[in-house]
Coordinates of C-alpha atoms in Angstrom, one line a residue:
M706 CA -49.3 41.8 65.7
N707 CA -52.5 39.9 64.9
L708 CA -52.7 37.0 62.4
F709 CA -53.6 39.2 59.5
E710 CA -50.6 41.4 60.0
D711 CA -48.4 38.3 60.4
N712 CA -49.7 36.9 57.1
F713 CA -49.3 40.2 55.4
A714 CA -45.6 40.3 56.5
V715 CA -45.1 36.7 55.3
I716 CA -46.6 37.4 51.9
T717 CA -44.7 40.7 51.4
K718 CA -41.3 39.1 52.1
R719 CA -41.7 36.7 49.1
N720 CA -40.8 39.4 46.5
M721 CA -43.4 37.9 44.2
P722 CA -46.1 40.0 42.6
D723 CA -49.7 39.1 43.5
F724 CA -52.8 40.1 41.5
I725 CA -55.4 41.1 44.1
A726 CA -58.7 42.7 43.1
E727 CA -60.4 45.1 45.4
I728 CA -63.4 43.5 47.1
E729 CA -66.6 45.1 45.9
P730 CA -68.6 46.9 48.6
G731 CA -71.4 44.9 50.1
E732 CA -72.1 42.1 52.5
A733 CA -69.8 39.0 52.3
P734 CA -71.7 36.0 50.8
F735 CA -70.8 33.8 53.7
Y736 CA -69.3 33.8 57.2
Y737 CA -66.9 31.5 59.0
V738 CA -68.4 29.4 61.8
G739 CA -65.4 27.4 63.0
T740 CA -63.1 24.4 62.5
D741 CA -63.9 21.0 64.0
E742 CA -61.4 18.5 65.5
D743 CA -60.6 16.9 62.1
G744 CA -59.6 20.3 60.6
T745 CA -62.8 20.6 58.6
K746 CA -63.8 24.3 58.2
I747 CA -67.5 25.1 58.6
F748 CA -69.0 28.2 56.8
C749 CA -72.6 29.4 56.5
R750 CA -74.1 31.3 53.6
N751 CA -76.2 34.3 54.0
D752 CA -79.3 32.1 53.3
D753 CA -78.3 30.1 56.4
K754 CA -77.2 27.1 54.4
P755 CA -74.0 25.7 55.8
F756 CA -71.1 24.2 53.8
I757 CA -67.8 22.7 54.8
L758 CA -64.3 22.9 53.4
E759 CA -62.1 19.8 53.9
S760 CA -58.4 19.5 53.2
T761 CA -59.0 16.3 51.2
I762 CA -56.6 15.8 48.2
D763 CA -57.6 15.0 44.7
E764 CA -55.0 12.3 44.0
T765 CA -55.9 12.2 40.3
N766 CA -54.7 15.8 39.5
L767 CA -51.5 16.2 41.5
P768 CA -48.5 17.8 40.0
N769 CA -45.5 15.7 38.7
S770 CA -42.6 15.9 41.1
D771 CA -40.1 15.1 38.3
I772 CA -41.1 18.0 36.0
K773 CA -41.1 21.7 36.5
Q774 CA -44.7 22.8 36.0
L775 CA -47.0 25.8 36.0
V776 CA -49.8 24.7 38.4
F777 CA -53.0 26.7 38.4
L778 CA -54.6 25.8 41.8
F779 CA -58.1 27.1 42.4
G780 CA -59.0 28.0 45.9
V781 CA -57.1 29.6 48.8
A782 CA -59.4 28.9 51.7
S783 CA -57.4 25.9 53.0
L784 CA -53.6 26.4 53.1
H785 CA -53.1 22.9 54.4
E786 CA -54.5 21.5 51.1
I787 CA -52.3 23.9 49.1
Q788 CA -49.3 22.8 51.2
K789 CA -49.9 19.1 50.6
V790 CA -50.4 19.7 46.8
A791 CA -47.2 21.8 46.6
Q792 CA -45.2 19.1 48.4
T793 CA -46.0 16.7 45.4
A794 CA -44.7 19.3 42.9
H795 CA -41.2 19.8 41.6
K796 CA -39.4 22.4 43.9
E797 CA -39.1 24.8 40.9
S798 CA -42.7 24.6 39.8
L799 CA -44.8 27.8 40.2
I800 CA -48.2 27.5 41.9
V801 CA -50.6 30.2 40.7
I802 CA -53.3 30.2 43.4
I803 CA -56.5 31.6 41.8
E804 CA -59.4 32.5 44.1
P805 CA -62.5 33.4 42.2
N806 CA -64.2 34.5 45.5
P807 CA -62.0 37.1 47.1
Y808 CA -63.8 36.7 50.4
F809 CA -62.0 33.3 50.8
L810 CA -58.7 35.2 50.6
Q811 CA -60.0 37.6 53.2
H812 CA -60.9 34.6 55.4
A813 CA -57.4 33.0 54.9
M814 CA -55.6 36.2 55.8
F815 CA -57.5 36.4 59.2
Y816 CA -57.7 32.7 60.1
E817 CA -54.9 30.8 58.2
N818 CA -51.2 30.8 58.7
F819 CA -49.3 31.6 55.4
E820 CA -46.1 30.4 56.9
L821 CA -47.3 27.0 55.8
L822 CA -46.3 28.1 52.2
N823 CA -42.9 29.4 53.1
N824 CA -41.2 26.7 50.9
V825 CA -43.6 27.1 48.0
N826 CA -43.2 29.3 44.9
Y827 CA -46.7 30.8 44.6
I828 CA -48.6 33.8 43.3
I829 CA -52.1 34.8 44.6
V830 CA -54.7 35.9 42.1
T831 CA -58.2 37.2 42.7
E832 CA -58.6 39.3 39.6
K833 CA -61.6 38.4 37.3
P834 CA -60.9 36.3 34.2
D835 CA -60.9 39.3 31.9
K836 CA -58.4 41.2 34.0
L837 CA -55.5 38.7 33.8
T838 CA -53.4 40.6 31.3
D839 CA -50.6 41.5 33.8
L840 CA -50.5 38.0 35.2
F841 CA -50.0 36.6 31.7
K842 CA -47.2 39.1 31.0
L843 CA -45.4 37.8 34.1
L844 CA -46.0 34.1 33.2
F845 CA -44.9 34.7 29.6
S846 CA -41.7 36.5 30.6
S847 CA -38.4 34.8 30.3
K848 CA -38.4 34.1 34.0
F849 CA -41.4 31.7 33.8
F850 CA -42.1 31.0 30.1
Y851 CA -40.3 27.7 30.1
L852 CA -43.0 26.4 32.5
V853 CA -45.9 27.1 30.1
K854 CA -45.3 23.9 28.2
N855 CA -46.2 22.0 31.3
V856 CA -49.5 23.4 32.6
T857 CA -51.7 21.5 35.1
F858 CA -54.9 22.5 36.9
Y859 CA -56.0 21.6 40.4
L860 CA -59.3 22.5 42.2
N861 CA -59.4 22.6 46.0
S862 CA -62.2 20.7 47.8
Y863 CA -64.6 23.6 47.7
Y864 CA -64.5 24.1 44.0
R865 CA -64.6 20.4 43.3
K866 CA -67.7 19.9 45.5
Y867 CA -69.7 23.1 45.2
D868 CA -68.6 25.6 42.5
S869 CA -66.7 24.2 39.6
G870 CA -68.6 26.6 37.3
S871 CA -66.7 29.6 38.7
I872 CA -63.4 28.4 37.3
K873 CA -64.5 27.6 33.8
E874 CA -64.0 31.1 32.5
Y875 CA -60.5 31.2 34.1
I876 CA -59.5 28.0 32.4
L877 CA -60.8 29.3 29.0
E878 CA -58.9 32.6 29.4
I879 CA -55.7 30.8 30.4
G880 CA -56.0 28.3 27.5
T881 CA -56.6 31.2 25.0
A882 CA -53.7 33.2 26.3
I883 CA -51.3 30.3 26.0
K884 CA -52.5 29.5 22.5
N885 CA -52.2 33.2 21.4
R886 CA -48.7 33.4 23.0
Y887 CA -47.5 30.4 21.1
F888 CA -48.9 32.0 17.9
S889 CA -47.1 35.3 18.5
I890 CA -44.0 34.3 20.4
G891 CA -41.5 36.0 18.3
N892 CA -41.8 35.5 14.6
S893 CA -40.8 32.3 12.9
I894 CA -37.1 32.3 11.8
H895 CA -38.3 32.8 8.2
D896 CA -40.5 35.9 9.1
S897 CA -37.8 37.4 11.2
L898 CA -35.3 37.1 8.3
I899 CA -37.8 38.9 6.0
G900 CA -37.7 41.7 8.6
L901 CA -33.9 41.7 8.5
I902 CA -33.9 41.9 4.7
N903 CA -36.2 45.0 4.8
N904 CA -34.1 46.6 7.5
L905 CA -30.9 46.1 5.5
N906 CA -32.6 47.5 2.3
N907 CA -33.9 50.5 4.2
I908 CA -30.8 51.6 6.0
K909 CA -29.4 53.2 2.9
A910 CA -32.3 55.7 3.1
L911 CA -30.9 56.9 6.5
S912 CA -28.3 59.1 4.7
E913 CA -31.0 61.1 2.9
N914 CA -33.4 61.6 5.8
V915 CA -33.7 63.4 9.1
D916 CA -31.6 62.3 12.1
V917 CA -34.2 61.0 14.5
A918 CA -31.9 61.9 17.5
K919 CA -31.9 65.6 16.3
L920 CA -35.7 65.4 16.0
K921 CA -35.9 64.8 19.8
D922 CA -37.9 67.6 21.4
A923 CA -38.2 69.6 18.2
F924 CA -41.9 70.4 18.9
V925 CA -42.0 71.0 22.6
G926 CA -45.3 72.3 23.9
I927 CA -47.0 72.0 20.5
P928 CA -50.3 70.0 20.5
A929 CA -50.2 66.8 18.5
F930 CA -53.4 65.1 17.1
V931 CA -53.0 61.3 16.7
V932 CA -55.7 60.4 14.2
A933 CA -56.8 56.8 13.9
A934 CA -59.5 55.3 11.7
G935 CA -62.2 54.5 14.2
P936 CA -65.9 55.0 13.3
S937 CA -66.2 58.1 15.7
L938 CA -64.0 60.1 13.3
D939 CA -66.9 60.6 10.9
K940 CA -68.7 63.0 13.2
N941 CA -65.8 65.3 13.9
I942 CA -63.5 65.1 10.9
G943 CA -64.6 68.5 9.9
K944 CA -63.6 70.0 13.2
L945 CA -60.1 68.4 12.9
K946 CA -59.4 70.7 9.9
E947 CA -59.3 73.6 12.3
A948 CA -56.2 72.1 14.0
Q949 CA -54.2 72.2 10.7
G950 CA -51.3 74.7 11.0
K951 CA -51.9 75.1 14.7
G952 CA -51.1 71.5 15.8
I953 CA -49.2 68.5 14.5
I954 CA -51.5 66.1 12.7
I955 CA -50.1 62.5 12.9
A956 CA -52.3 59.9 11.0
V957 CA -52.3 56.2 10.7
D958 CA -51.9 55.0 7.1
T959 CA -55.5 53.6 7.0
I960 CA -57.1 57.1 7.3
V961 CA -54.7 59.3 5.3
Q962 CA -56.7 59.3 2.0
K963 CA -60.0 60.2 3.8
L964 CA -58.2 63.1 5.5
L965 CA -56.9 64.4 2.2
Q966 CA -60.3 64.1 0.6
N967 CA -61.6 66.3 3.4
G968 CA -59.0 69.0 2.9
I969 CA -56.8 67.9 5.8
T970 CA -53.1 67.2 5.1
P971 CA -51.5 65.2 7.9
D972 CA -48.0 66.3 8.7
F973 CA -47.0 62.7 9.3
V974 CA -48.3 59.3 8.2
C975 CA -47.2 56.3 10.3
T976 CA -46.6 52.7 9.2
V977 CA -45.2 49.7 11.1
E978 CA -46.0 46.5 9.2
R979 CA -43.5 44.6 7.0
G980 CA -45.9 42.9 4.6
A981 CA -46.3 43.8 1.0
I982 CA -50.0 44.1 1.5
V983 CA -49.5 47.4 3.4
W984 CA -47.8 48.8 0.2
E985 CA -50.6 47.5 -2.0
Y986 CA -53.5 48.8 0.2
F987 CA -52.2 52.2 1.3
Y988 CA -49.3 53.4 -0.8
E989 CA -48.9 51.8 -4.3
N990 CA -51.3 53.9 -6.3
Q991 CA -51.6 56.9 -4.0
D992 CA -50.2 60.4 -4.3
F993 CA -49.1 62.2 -1.1
P994 CA -48.5 66.0 -0.8
P995 CA -44.8 67.1 -0.7
N996 CA -45.2 68.5 2.8
M997 CA -46.2 65.2 4.3
H998 CA -43.6 63.0 6.1
L999 CA -43.5 59.2 6.6
V1000 CA -42.8 57.8 10.0
S1001 CA -41.8 54.2 9.6
S1002 CA -40.1 51.3 11.2
L1003 CA -37.1 50.2 9.1
V1004 CA -38.9 46.8 8.7
A1005 CA -41.5 48.3 6.4
D1006 CA -41.6 47.5 2.7
P1007 CA -38.7 49.5 1.1
R1008 CA -41.0 50.7 -1.6
I1009 CA -42.9 52.7 1.0
V1010 CA -39.7 54.4 2.2
E1011 CA -38.6 55.1 -1.3
K1012 CA -41.9 56.8 -2.1
F1013 CA -41.2 59.3 0.7
K1014 CA -37.6 60.0 -0.5
H1015 CA -36.0 62.8 1.7
R1016 CA -39.3 62.9 3.7
A1017 CA -39.0 59.9 5.9
V1018 CA -38.5 59.6 9.7
L1019 CA -36.9 56.2 10.3
P1020 CA -36.4 55.5 14.0
L1021 CA -35.1 52.3 15.5
R1022 CA -37.6 50.2 17.4
S1023 CA -37.1 50.3 21.1
S1024 CA -37.0 47.1 23.1
V1025 CA -36.3 44.9 20.1
R1026 CA -32.9 43.1 20.0
E1027 CA -32.5 43.2 16.3
Y1028 CA -32.5 47.0 16.5
F1029 CA -30.0 46.9 19.4
W1030 CA -27.7 45.0 17.1
L1031 CA -28.3 47.4 14.2
G1032 CA -28.0 50.4 16.3
E1033 CA -24.6 49.3 17.6
K1034 CA -23.4 48.8 14.0
L1035 CA -24.8 52.3 13.0
G1036 CA -23.3 54.0 16.0
A1037 CA -26.9 55.0 17.1
S1038 CA -27.7 56.7 20.4
L1039 CA -30.7 56.1 22.7
N1040 CA -32.4 59.1 21.0
H1041 CA -32.5 57.2 17.7
Y1042 CA -35.0 54.8 19.2
M1043 CA -38.7 55.3 19.4
W1044 CA -41.6 53.5 21.1
M1045 CA -43.8 51.8 18.5
G1046 CA -46.1 49.4 20.4
A1047 CA -48.0 47.1 18.1
S1048 CA -49.8 49.4 15.7
C1049 CA -49.5 52.6 13.6
A1050 CA -51.4 54.5 16.3
H1051 CA -48.9 53.4 18.9
L1052 CA -46.1 54.6 16.7
A1053 CA -47.9 57.9 16.2
V1054 CA -48.0 58.4 20.0
G1055 CA -44.3 57.4 20.1
L1056 CA -43.5 60.1 17.6
A1057 CA -45.5 62.7 19.6
L1058 CA -43.7 61.8 22.8
H1059 CA -40.3 61.8 21.0
V1060 CA -40.7 65.3 19.6
G1061 CA -42.0 66.7 22.9
A1062 CA -45.5 67.5 21.8
S1063 CA -48.1 68.4 24.4
P1064 CA -50.9 67.7 24.8
I1065 CA -51.2 64.5 22.8
V1066 CA -54.7 64.3 21.6
M1067 CA -56.3 61.0 20.5
V1068 CA -58.8 61.3 17.7
G1069 CA -60.7 58.4 16.1
Q1070 CA -59.2 55.9 18.5
D1071 CA -62.4 54.0 19.2
L1072 CA -60.9 50.5 19.8
A1073 CA -64.5 49.3 19.7
Y1074 CA -67.3 48.6 17.2
G1075 CA -69.3 51.7 16.2
E1076 CA -73.0 51.8 15.1
K1077 CA -72.0 51.5 11.4
G1078 CA -69.0 49.2 11.7
T1079 CA -65.4 48.9 12.6
H1080 CA -63.8 52.0 10.9
A1081 CA -64.7 55.4 9.6
D1082 CA -66.2 55.7 6.1
G1083 CA -63.9 56.1 3.2
T1084 CA -61.2 53.6 4.1
V1085 CA -60.1 50.3 2.5
Y1086 CA -62.5 48.5 5.0
D1087 CA -65.5 49.8 3.1
K1088 CA -64.7 47.2 0.4
K1089 CA -63.0 44.7 2.7
P1090 CA -65.0 44.9 6.0
I1091 CA -63.8 43.2 9.1
N1092 CA -66.2 40.5 10.3
E1093 CA -67.4 40.8 13.8
E1094 CA -65.8 38.1 16.0
T1095 CA -68.1 35.4 17.4
E1096 CA -66.6 36.0 20.9
V1097 CA -68.2 39.2 22.1
L1098 CA -65.9 41.2 24.4
T1099 CA -67.0 44.3 26.2
V1100 CA -65.1 47.1 27.9
P1101 CA -66.1 50.4 29.6
G1102 CA -67.2 52.9 27.1
Y1103 CA -66.2 56.5 26.5
Y1104 CA -69.6 57.7 27.7
G1105 CA -70.1 55.1 30.3
G1106 CA -71.7 51.7 30.0
L1107 CA -70.1 48.9 28.0
V1108 CA -69.1 48.8 24.3
K1109 CA -68.3 45.8 22.2
T1110 CA -64.7 45.3 21.1
R1111 CA -62.3 42.7 19.6
K1112 CA -59.4 40.9 21.3
I1113 CA -56.8 42.7 19.2
W1114 CA -58.3 46.1 20.0
L1115 CA -58.4 45.3 23.6
E1116 CA -54.7 44.4 23.4
F1117 CA -54.0 47.7 21.7
K1118 CA -55.9 49.6 24.4
Q1119 CA -53.9 47.9 27.1
I1120 CA -50.6 48.8 25.3
F1121 CA -51.7 52.4 25.3
E1122 CA -52.7 52.3 29.0
N1123 CA -49.4 50.7 30.0
M1124 CA -47.5 53.4 28.1
F1125 CA -49.5 56.3 29.5
R1126 CA -48.7 55.1 33.1
T1127 CA -45.0 55.8 32.4
T1128 CA -45.3 59.3 31.1
D1129 CA -46.2 62.6 32.7
R1130 CA -47.2 64.1 29.3
M1131 CA -50.8 65.3 29.1
I1132 CA -52.9 62.7 27.1
I1133 CA -56.4 63.7 26.0
N1134 CA -58.9 61.3 24.4
A1135 CA -61.0 63.5 22.1
T1136 CA -62.4 60.5 20.2
E1137 CA -65.9 61.1 21.6
G1138 CA -66.8 57.5 21.3
G1139 CA -65.6 53.9 21.5
A1140 CA -63.7 52.5 24.5
K1141 CA -62.6 54.5 27.6
I1142 CA -58.8 54.6 27.7
A1143 CA -57.2 54.7 31.2
G1144 CA -54.6 57.4 31.7
T1145 CA -56.3 59.9 29.5
S1146 CA -58.6 62.8 30.2
Q1147 CA -61.7 63.1 28.0
Q1148 CA -62.6 66.4 26.3
S1149 CA -64.4 67.3 23.1
L1150 CA -62.3 68.0 20.0
T1151 CA -64.0 71.4 19.8
N1152 CA -62.8 72.4 23.3
V1153 CA -59.3 70.9 22.8
I1154 CA -58.8 72.9 19.6
A1155 CA -60.1 76.1 21.2
E1156 CA -57.8 75.7 24.2
Y1157 CA -54.6 74.5 22.7
C1158 CA -54.5 75.5 19.0
T1159 CA -53.9 79.2 19.5
K1160 CA -50.7 79.8 17.5
E1161 CA -49.9 79.1 13.8
F1162 CA -46.6 77.4 12.9
S1163 CA -45.2 75.3 10.0
V1164 CA -44.3 71.7 10.7
L1165 CA -42.6 71.6 7.3
E1166 CA -40.3 74.5 8.1
I1167 CA -39.3 72.9 11.4
M1168 CA -38.6 69.6 9.7
K1169 CA -36.4 71.4 7.1
G1170 CA -34.2 72.6 10.0
V1171 CA -33.6 69.1 11.3
P1172 CA -30.2 67.8 10.1
V1173 CA -30.0 64.5 8.1
N1174 CA -28.2 61.4 9.4
T1175 CA -24.4 61.4 9.1
I1176 CA -23.2 57.8 9.1
D1177 CA -19.6 56.5 8.7
W1178 CA -20.5 53.7 6.3
D1179 CA -16.9 52.4 6.2
E1180 CA -17.1 51.8 10.0
V1181 CA -20.6 50.2 9.7
E1182 CA -19.2 47.8 7.0
R1183 CA -16.2 47.0 9.2
K1184 CA -18.4 46.2 12.2
I1185 CA -20.7 44.0 10.1
R1186 CA -17.8 42.2 8.4
D1187 CA -16.3 41.4 11.9
Y1188 CA -19.7 40.2 13.0
L1189 CA -20.1 37.9 10.0
K1190 CA -16.6 36.4 10.6
D1191 CA -17.4 35.7 14.3
L1192 CA -20.8 34.2 13.3
E1193 CA -19.3 31.9 10.7
E1194 CA -16.7 30.7 13.3
L1195 CA -19.6 29.9 15.7
R1196 CA -21.5 28.1 12.9
K1197 CA -18.5 25.8 12.1
N1198 CA -17.9 25.0 15.8
V1199 CA -21.6 24.1 16.3
S1200 CA -21.5 22.0 13.1
S1201 CA -18.6 20.0 14.4
H1202 CA -20.3 19.5 17.8
L1203 CA -23.5 18.5 16.1
D1204 CA -21.7 15.7 14.1
I1205 CA -20.6 14.2 17.4
L1206 CA -24.1 14.4 19.0
R1207 CA -25.7 12.8 15.9
L1208 CA -23.1 10.0 16.0
Y1209 CA -24.1 9.2 19.6
S1210 CA -27.7 9.2 18.7
K1211 CA -27.1 6.9 15.8
E1212 CA -25.1 4.4 17.9
W1213 CA -27.5 4.7 20.9
T1214 CA -28.4 1.5 22.7
D1215 CA -30.3 1.0 26.0
S1216 CA -27.4 -1.1 27.3
M1217 CA -24.5 1.4 26.9
P1218 CA -21.6 0.8 29.3
E1219 CA -21.3 3.3 32.1
K1220 CA -18.0 4.7 30.6
K1221 CA -19.6 5.6 27.3
V1222 CA -22.6 7.1 29.1
Q1223 CA -20.2 9.3 31.1
K1224 CA -18.4 10.3 27.9
L1225 CA -21.7 11.2 26.3
Y1226 CA -22.7 13.3 29.3
E1227 CA -19.4 15.3 29.2
T1228 CA -19.9 15.9 25.5
M1229 CA -23.5 17.1 26.0
K1230 CA -22.3 19.6 28.7
K1231 CA -20.5 21.5 25.8
T1232 CA -23.9 22.3 24.3
D1233 CA -24.5 24.6 27.3
L1234 CA -21.8 26.9 26.0
Y1235 CA -23.6 27.4 22.7
Y1236 CA -26.9 27.9 24.4
K1237 CA -25.4 30.7 26.6
L1238 CA -23.8 32.3 23.5
I1239 CA -27.2 32.8 21.9
N1240 CA -28.2 35.3 24.5
T1241 CA -25.1 37.4 23.9
D1242 CA -25.8 37.8 20.2
Q1243 CA -28.7 40.3 19.8
L1244 CA -29.4 39.5 16.1
L1245 CA -29.1 35.7 16.5
Y1246 CA -31.3 35.8 19.6
H1247 CA -34.0 37.9 17.8
N1248 CA -34.2 35.5 15.0
I1249 CA -34.2 32.3 17.0
Q1250 CA -36.2 33.4 20.1
G1251 CA -39.6 31.9 19.1
P1252 CA -38.5 28.4 18.2
M1253 CA -35.9 28.6 21.1
A1254 CA -38.6 29.2 23.7
I1255 CA -40.5 26.2 22.6
L1256 CA -37.3 24.1 22.5
V1257 CA -36.5 25.1 26.1
Q1258 CA -39.9 24.0 27.1
K1259 CA -39.2 20.6 25.5
F1260 CA -36.1 20.4 27.6
H1261 CA -37.9 21.2 30.9
A1262 CA -40.6 18.7 30.0
I1263 CA -38.0 15.9 30.4
A1264 CA -38.3 14.2 33.7
E1265 CA -35.4 14.9 36.0
T1266 CA -34.3 11.3 36.6
D1267 CA -31.1 9.4 36.1
S1268 CA -32.6 7.1 33.6
L1269 CA -31.1 6.4 30.1
E1270 CA -34.5 7.4 28.7
S1271 CA -34.2 11.0 30.1
L1272 CA -30.6 11.2 28.8
K1273 CA -31.8 10.1 25.3
Q1274 CA -34.6 12.7 25.3
N1275 CA -32.0 15.4 26.4
L1276 CA -29.7 14.3 23.6
L1277 CA -32.4 14.7 21.0
V1278 CA -33.3 18.2 22.2
Q1279 CA -29.7 19.2 22.1
I1280 CA -29.4 17.9 18.5
E1281 CA -32.5 20.0 17.6
L1282 CA -31.0 23.0 19.3
C1283 CA -27.7 22.7 17.4
E1284 CA -29.4 22.1 14.1
M1285 CA -31.4 25.3 14.6
L1286 CA -28.4 27.3 15.7
E1287 CA -26.3 26.1 12.7
N1288 CA -29.0 26.7 10.2
T1289 CA -30.0 30.1 11.5
S1290 CA -26.4 31.3 11.6
W1291 CA -25.9 30.3 8.0
L1292 CA -29.2 32.0 6.9
I1293 CA -28.3 35.3 8.7
I1294 CA -24.9 35.3 7.0
Q1295 CA -26.5 34.8 3.6
V1296 CA -29.1 37.4 4.2
I1297 CA -26.6 40.1 5.3
E1298 CA -24.2 39.3 2.4
E1299 CA -27.0 39.5 -0.2
N1300 CA -28.9 42.5 1.1
F1301 CA -26.5 44.9 2.8
P1302 CA -26.0 47.7 0.3
W1303 CA -22.2 47.6 0.5
N1304 CA -21.7 49.8 -2.5
N1305 CA -24.8 51.9 -2.5
T1306 CA -24.5 53.8 0.7
R1307 CA -21.7 56.2 -0.2

């Protein structure tokens, strides 16, 4: 094998994902000349100007060997420099090697020896700054998120000396992603408990509405039109009327009133948000035809669910621990869960997938600014327009070229694309404008209706044939009572342990005798038991996960030394953990006791 093949084998054995962009066709911007006796690499640009790459270390920006860190290291051309930097880092730090110029990676694969990094935890990245979504998903996963509190940057000698400008956009993207992740990392405990209150108030409606599991594959082979409120809807809303009665029309709540005003009655309206503002904007003073069904997360405002009495589809949200907890108490199966993504349009696609519809046709899903604004005419945004963001983002457009978008729309687009990669269902984008959505084929709405809307049927009649939920409420109550009993026992045990930790903190001195230090250490080890228990309680974990992630980062920011100062910092973090655990347990107990409809479900 040649050196390239050897390096490829070394990299592959790591079982770590890399994020390598394809090199754009064309001539390389430089060529390798050779390496002198001192190990200095010599290159030459295409304009015949030489430059060198030395393995000199920037001593002012080295990682901290006592703290687990996330190290963004720019430049892959000298593995000797990377090796030296990594040797100064904690052994459990992660080195994210970002190479803005992919030709340097190509050079390293042919001329460097990647065995130098065999004892280093590293990821290689050559994707452009605006293509780092999958990298951030990995870094923000439970496997690495505790490192995000301790981020450091290091530039190799090339980028320090010649091209620091190439890394500025990367640093901005990384900083923005971390800031946004902290903002959205689970809800606050307070917000999560509001969600729990809504869930408990809504579950009584399950007994009077269709069984989501029995709705599975109820519309196999029938086309479903997922209608969003993008500005492109204005030009083809009249055509959409021809699909009524020959396809399922699933609308986001933003666009329902405009559809009704144009003589189109959606079969389903989707809502996912918990806030009262959704009720006020889209439901409070509105009338809905009796043949329209609501599709809603249980976290929605209960007044919305009540407005669609006997006409609500109430799935459990997949991949959310609170609903794993609730589903177990309700005796739910996997078919009671539905993919909801992060928006009403995502839920609409989730419904279409659940009921077996095909093809699934996207209409009005611009995910980009239109010529006249952000949404179709006739929505609440006519009176409350969304201001264009100062940061202009562009994405490939439906008709080619680039179109302007917002960060949130870009995230929604990426959620769609990730979902479409996992299904073999036919997805057609008939928006005829806005952003291009990977994983879809593009056809005009006229052609889609002509090809697939060939048979009349009644969604209402099919829905009437779907059985309602049958739930043993006595069994549900027994399970929840048992849960409350166990949670209260945990709360009391944590409270007693917390008293001991607080006493040690109160009596702390920097001259404690070794025997007392050892006793404190043994006491603090008991906190690990409570920390591990959090992960086994789906509801507790759901409500505490955001603050918990930040607390875990605090713990990992403590230097791993045998000093009393490190022990004291550890003690303070443990006290904070136990306080949060005790308070959250108490709040969950109160919320369930006060909001579970013990006497209203039979």
